[in-house]
Tab-separated table of C-alpha atoms in Angstrom:
chain	number	residue	atom	x	y	z
A	252	UNK	CA	-0.305	-0.025	0.216
A	253	UNK	CA	1.214	3.216	-0.696
A	254	UNK	CA	1.392	6.337	1.546
A	255	UNK	CA	1.333	9.925	1.333
A	256	UNK	CA	3.169	11.861	3.990
A	257	UNK	CA	2.348	15.264	4.718
A	258	UNK	CA	2.674	17.775	7.884
A	259	UNK	CA	-0.317	17.396	10.548
A	260	UNK	CA	-2.409	20.857	10.172
A	261	UNK	CA	-2.890	23.207	13.087
A	262	UNK	CA	-5.145	22.607	15.507
A	263	UNK	CA	-7.918	24.966	14.086
A	264	UNK	CA	-11.474	24.164	14.552
A	265	UNK	CA	-11.812	23.649	10.577
A	266	UNK	CA	-9.239	22.378	8.068
A	267	UNK	CA	-9.830	22.173	4.406
A	268	UNK	CA	-8.030	19.132	2.985
A	269	UNK	CA	-7.895	17.978	-0.626
A	270	UNK	CA	-6.237	14.795	-2.100
A	271	UNK	CA	-6.008	14.806	-5.525
A	272	UNK	CA	-4.838	11.487	-7.556
A	273	UNK	CA	-4.240	9.341	-10.618
A	274	UNK	CA	-3.104	6.097	-11.707
A	275	UNK	CA	0.788	7.801	-11.014
A	276	UNK	CA	0.553	10.533	-8.232
A	277	UNK	CA	-1.129	11.564	-5.488
A	278	UNK	CA	-0.888	15.036	-3.713
A	279	UNK	CA	-2.468	16.250	-0.488
A	280	UNK	CA	-3.425	20.223	0.003
A	281	UNK	CA	-4.046	21.841	3.125
A	282	UNK	CA	-6.210	24.850	3.317
A	283	UNK	CA	-5.435	25.203	-0.245
A	284	UNK	CA	-1.429	24.641	0.122
A	285	UNK	CA	0.246	21.438	-1.205
A	286	UNK	CA	1.506	20.016	1.778
A	287	UNK	CA	2.727	16.354	0.569
A	288	UNK	CA	3.012	14.229	-2.609
A	289	UNK	CA	3.903	10.810	-3.417
A	290	UNK	CA	4.617	9.177	-7.230
A	291	UNK	CA	2.318	6.220	-6.603
A	292	UNK	CA	-1.460	5.621	-6.912
A	293	UNK	CA	-3.293	6.414	-4.033
A	294	UNK	CA	-5.706	3.832	-2.464
A	295	UNK	CA	-7.338	4.934	0.485
A	296	UNK	CA	-9.941	2.771	2.221
A	297	UNK	CA	-11.522	5.192	4.776
A	298	UNK	CA	-10.640	2.658	7.572
A	299	UNK	CA	-7.150	3.507	7.210
A	300	UNK	CA	-7.104	7.067	7.011
A	301	UNK	CA	-4.450	8.217	9.173
A	302	UNK	CA	-1.163	5.966	10.535
A	303	UNK	CA	-0.769	2.644	11.428
A	304	UNK	CA	1.365	3.669	14.474
A	305	UNK	CA	-1.385	5.306	16.335
A	306	UNK	CA	-1.237	8.760	14.860
A	307	UNK	CA	-4.504	8.298	13.089
A	308	UNK	CA	-6.857	10.864	12.273
A	309	UNK	CA	-8.976	11.752	15.186
A	310	UNK	CA	-12.326	14.471	14.247
A	311	UNK	CA	-14.960	14.794	12.169
A	312	UNK	CA	-15.631	14.845	8.449
A	313	UNK	CA	-17.443	17.107	7.035
A	314	UNK	CA	-18.560	17.785	3.842
A	315	UNK	CA	-16.786	15.130	1.889
A	316	UNK	CA	-16.785	15.548	-1.960
A	317	UNK	CA	-15.182	12.700	-4.520
A	318	UNK	CA	-14.574	13.631	-8.101
A	319	UNK	CA	-13.939	11.762	-10.863
A	320	UNK	CA	-10.904	13.719	-12.124
A	321	UNK	CA	-7.900	15.815	-11.282
A	322	UNK	CA	-8.244	19.099	-9.920
A	323	UNK	CA	-5.397	21.681	-10.602
A	324	UNK	CA	-4.479	23.416	-7.712
A	325	UNK	CA	-6.500	26.879	-8.843
A	326	UNK	CA	-9.725	24.591	-8.836
A	327	UNK	CA	-9.092	23.037	-5.719
A	328	UNK	CA	-8.647	26.959	-4.179
A	329	UNK	CA	-12.149	27.340	-5.774
A	330	UNK	CA	-13.747	24.134	-4.552
A	331	UNK	CA	-12.475	24.701	-0.776
A	332	UNK	CA	-13.467	28.208	-0.805
A	333	UNK	CA	-10.129	29.643	-0.885
A	334	UNK	CA	-9.985	31.653	-4.068
A	335	UNK	CA	-6.162	31.588	-4.740
A	336	UNK	CA	-4.523	34.029	-6.945
A	337	UNK	CA	-2.566	32.418	-10.170
A	338	UNK	CA	0.765	33.494	-8.888
A	339	UNK	CA	1.346	32.887	-5.171
A	340	UNK	CA	4.681	34.237	-5.723
A	341	UNK	CA	3.498	37.581	-7.279
A	342	UNK	CA	5.265	40.459	-5.539
A	343	UNK	CA	7.571	38.236	-3.354
A	344	UNK	CA	11.417	38.488	-3.408
A	345	UNK	CA	12.953	35.180	-5.545
A	346	UNK	CA	16.339	33.794	-5.285
A	347	UNK	CA	17.611	30.253	-6.434
A	348	UNK	CA	20.871	28.396	-6.485
A	349	UNK	CA	21.343	28.285	-9.837
A	350	UNK	CA	19.622	30.000	-13.313
A	351	UNK	CA	19.700	29.719	-16.973
A	352	UNK	CA	20.039	33.110	-17.888
A	353	UNK	CA	21.008	31.877	-21.783
A	354	UNK	CA	17.372	30.989	-21.930
A	355	UNK	CA	16.022	33.800	-19.843
A	356	UNK	CA	15.254	31.457	-17.267
A	357	UNK	CA	15.998	33.834	-13.947
A	358	UNK	CA	14.271	33.914	-10.399
A	359	UNK	CA	12.849	37.204	-10.885
A	360	UNK	CA	10.534	36.368	-13.693
A	361	UNK	CA	8.610	34.147	-11.341
A	362	UNK	CA	7.534	36.794	-9.325
A	363	UNK	CA	7.138	39.895	-11.652
A	364	UNK	CA	3.264	39.104	-12.472
A	365	UNK	CA	3.820	38.741	-15.857
A	366	UNK	CA	2.309	35.301	-16.447
A	367	UNK	CA	3.828	35.156	-20.140
A	368	UNK	CA	7.285	35.443	-18.615
A	369	UNK	CA	7.248	32.329	-17.038
């Protein structure tokens, strides 16, 4: 059985969790932010939600939705009521350990607000 590991969400009263998967990949989003991923197909019997070593889910699941297709991060934001901007990095400082200036692939273009430069 494959597993996807992600940090436990904060102990807020309500947390929005989305699990997106297909035959090759599984990603976990908490409150619209990607927190874990695996390069395996996820099989998730609800009886095994959590951890086999005692760190299993404790709480209430409300408004469970299951879809028959993979959502983009933007669609997950809309479905969970977290309307995220198209570019979360816009306006932030960018840095990189390497860049490819020959092909104009530099970190500053990730935060310039111009979608055509990415």
